[in-house]
mmCIF file of C-alpha atoms in Angstrom:
data_model
loop_
_atom_site.group_PDB
_atom_site.id
_atom_site.type_symbol
_atom_site.label_atom_id
_atom_site.label_comp_id
_atom_site.label_asym_id
_atom_site.label_seq_id
_atom_site.Cartn_x
_atom_site.Cartn_y
_atom_site.Cartn_z
ATOM 1 C CA MET A 1 167.248 64.511 -70.495
ATOM 2 C CA SER A 2 164.289 66.428 -71.871
ATOM 3 C CA LEU A 3 162.674 65.565 -75.186
ATOM 4 C CA SER A 4 164.017 68.823 -76.630
ATOM 5 C CA ASP A 5 167.574 67.870 -75.603
ATOM 6 C CA PHE A 6 167.062 64.380 -77.027
ATOM 7 C CA ILE A 7 165.913 65.808 -80.368
ATOM 8 C CA ARG A 8 168.880 68.178 -80.532
ATOM 9 C CA LYS A 9 171.347 65.423 -79.623
ATOM 10 C CA LYS A 10 169.961 63.123 -82.322
ATOM 11 C CA ARG A 11 170.073 65.884 -84.962
ATOM 12 C CA LEU A 12 173.693 66.619 -84.121
ATOM 13 C CA GLY A 13 174.421 62.887 -84.175
ATOM 14 C CA ALA A 14 173.049 62.810 -87.718
ATOM 15 C CA PHE A 15 175.485 65.645 -88.604
ATOM 16 C CA LEU A 16 172.677 67.972 -89.676
ATOM 17 C CA THR A 17 172.372 71.699 -89.140
ATOM 18 C CA GLN A 18 169.033 73.068 -88.020
ATOM 19 C CA GLN A 19 168.636 74.507 -91.521
ATOM 20 C CA ASP A 20 169.274 71.154 -93.205
ATOM 21 C CA ALA A 21 167.040 69.235 -90.803
ATOM 22 C CA ALA A 22 164.237 71.795 -91.126
ATOM 23 C CA LYS A 23 164.278 71.445 -94.916
ATOM 24 C CA LEU A 24 164.190 67.644 -94.664
ATOM 25 C CA LEU A 25 161.221 67.985 -92.297
ATOM 26 C CA GLY A 26 159.435 70.188 -94.837
ATOM 27 C CA TYR A 27 160.043 73.619 -93.312
ATOM 28 C CA ASN A 28 161.645 76.534 -95.153
ATOM 29 C CA ARG A 29 163.213 78.070 -92.066
ATOM 30 C CA PRO A 30 164.959 76.512 -89.071
ATOM 31 C CA GLN A 31 162.921 78.557 -86.541
ATOM 32 C CA PHE A 32 160.388 75.741 -86.036
ATOM 33 C CA LEU A 33 163.144 73.266 -85.207
ATOM 34 C CA SER A 34 164.930 75.802 -83.025
ATOM 35 C CA ASN A 35 161.747 76.252 -80.982
ATOM 36 C CA LEU A 36 161.424 72.478 -80.546
ATOM 37 C CA GLU A 37 165.050 72.088 -79.474
ATOM 38 C CA ARG A 38 164.784 74.925 -76.958
ATOM 39 C CA GLY A 39 161.608 73.458 -75.499
ATOM 40 C CA ASN A 40 159.466 76.409 -76.585
ATOM 41 C CA ARG A 41 157.079 74.186 -78.564
ATOM 42 C CA LYS A 42 155.853 70.644 -78.224
ATOM 43 C CA PRO A 43 156.631 68.601 -81.333
ATOM 44 C CA PRO A 44 153.719 67.035 -83.192
ATOM 45 C CA ILE A 45 153.918 63.234 -83.295
ATOM 46 C CA GLU A 46 154.046 63.325 -87.108
ATOM 47 C CA VAL A 47 157.214 65.446 -86.889
ATOM 48 C CA LEU A 48 158.754 63.071 -84.337
ATOM 49 C CA LYS A 49 158.083 60.133 -86.661
ATOM 50 C CA LYS A 50 159.673 61.978 -89.576
ATOM 51 C CA MET A 51 162.683 62.764 -87.362
ATOM 52 C CA CYS A 52 163.048 59.024 -86.772
ATOM 53 C CA GLU A 53 163.537 58.546 -90.503
ATOM 54 C CA ILE A 54 165.820 61.538 -91.004
ATOM 55 C CA TYR A 55 167.975 61.056 -87.892
ATOM 56 C CA SER A 56 167.960 57.226 -88.082
ATOM 57 C CA ILE A 57 166.298 56.790 -84.691
ATOM 58 C CA PRO A 58 164.301 53.632 -83.962
ATOM 59 C CA GLU A 59 160.647 54.635 -83.499
ATOM 60 C CA GLU A 60 160.499 52.792 -80.183
ATOM 61 C CA GLU A 61 163.351 54.930 -78.833
ATOM 62 C CA MET A 62 161.606 58.155 -79.875
ATOM 63 C CA LYS A 63 158.289 56.883 -78.512
ATOM 64 C CA ALA A 64 159.915 56.049 -75.165
ATOM 65 C CA GLU A 65 161.369 59.569 -74.911
ATOM 66 C CA TYR A 66 158.053 61.131 -75.911
ATOM 67 C CA VAL A 67 156.122 59.094 -73.322
ATOM 68 C CA ARG A 68 158.733 59.813 -70.629
ATOM 69 C CA GLN A 69 158.447 63.576 -71.288
ATOM 70 C CA ALA A 70 154.640 63.476 -71.455
ATOM 71 C CA THR A 71 154.558 61.584 -68.150
ATOM 72 C CA ALA A 72 156.922 64.052 -66.480
ATOM 73 C CA ASP A 73 154.825 66.961 -67.786
ATOM 74 C CA ALA A 74 151.602 65.363 -66.521
ATOM 75 C CA ILE A 75 153.085 64.787 -63.067
ATOM 76 C CA TYR A 76 154.362 68.369 -62.905
ATOM 77 C CA ASN A 77 150.989 69.770 -64.025
ATOM 78 C CA ALA A 78 149.104 67.617 -61.507
ATOM 79 C CA HIS A 79 151.317 68.893 -58.683
ATOM 80 C CA GLN A 80 150.810 72.481 -59.855
ATOM 81 C CA LYS A 81 147.026 72.066 -59.908
ATOM 82 C CA TRP A 82 147.068 70.430 -56.490
ATOM 83 C CA ASN A 83 149.224 73.185 -55.009
ATOM 84 C CA ASN A 84 147.166 75.939 -56.634
ATOM 85 C CA ASN A 85 144.031 74.395 -55.182
ATOM 86 C CA GLU A 86 145.607 74.398 -51.713
ATOM 87 C CA GLU A 87 146.351 78.114 -52.097
ATOM 88 C CA THR A 88 142.738 78.732 -53.122
ATOM 89 C CA ASP A 89 141.488 76.791 -50.088
ATOM 90 C CA LYS A 90 143.694 78.903 -47.780
ATOM 91 C CA ASN A 91 142.461 82.166 -49.320
ATOM 92 C CA PRO A 92 138.705 81.740 -49.930
ATOM 93 C CA LYS A 93 136.966 84.645 -51.601
#
């Protein structure tokens, strides 16, 4: 499960609409939260900590999901860089 899916699942588990959750997080419109839940933006840690309070999530659970996602992203990015470098080596300028 991605961090964005986790966040969405926890919001729904707290019986909050995106509008309600956004207001509790200090945002006037739900667009910010929508972008987080669709994976279009990375959530700031401060927002994740506030979500823990609002959605009643233990901080350790949120931290574990955050670290898992960050690790998966780092592995993916490292593979991409490695593969891009191989392409560059095959096609020198």
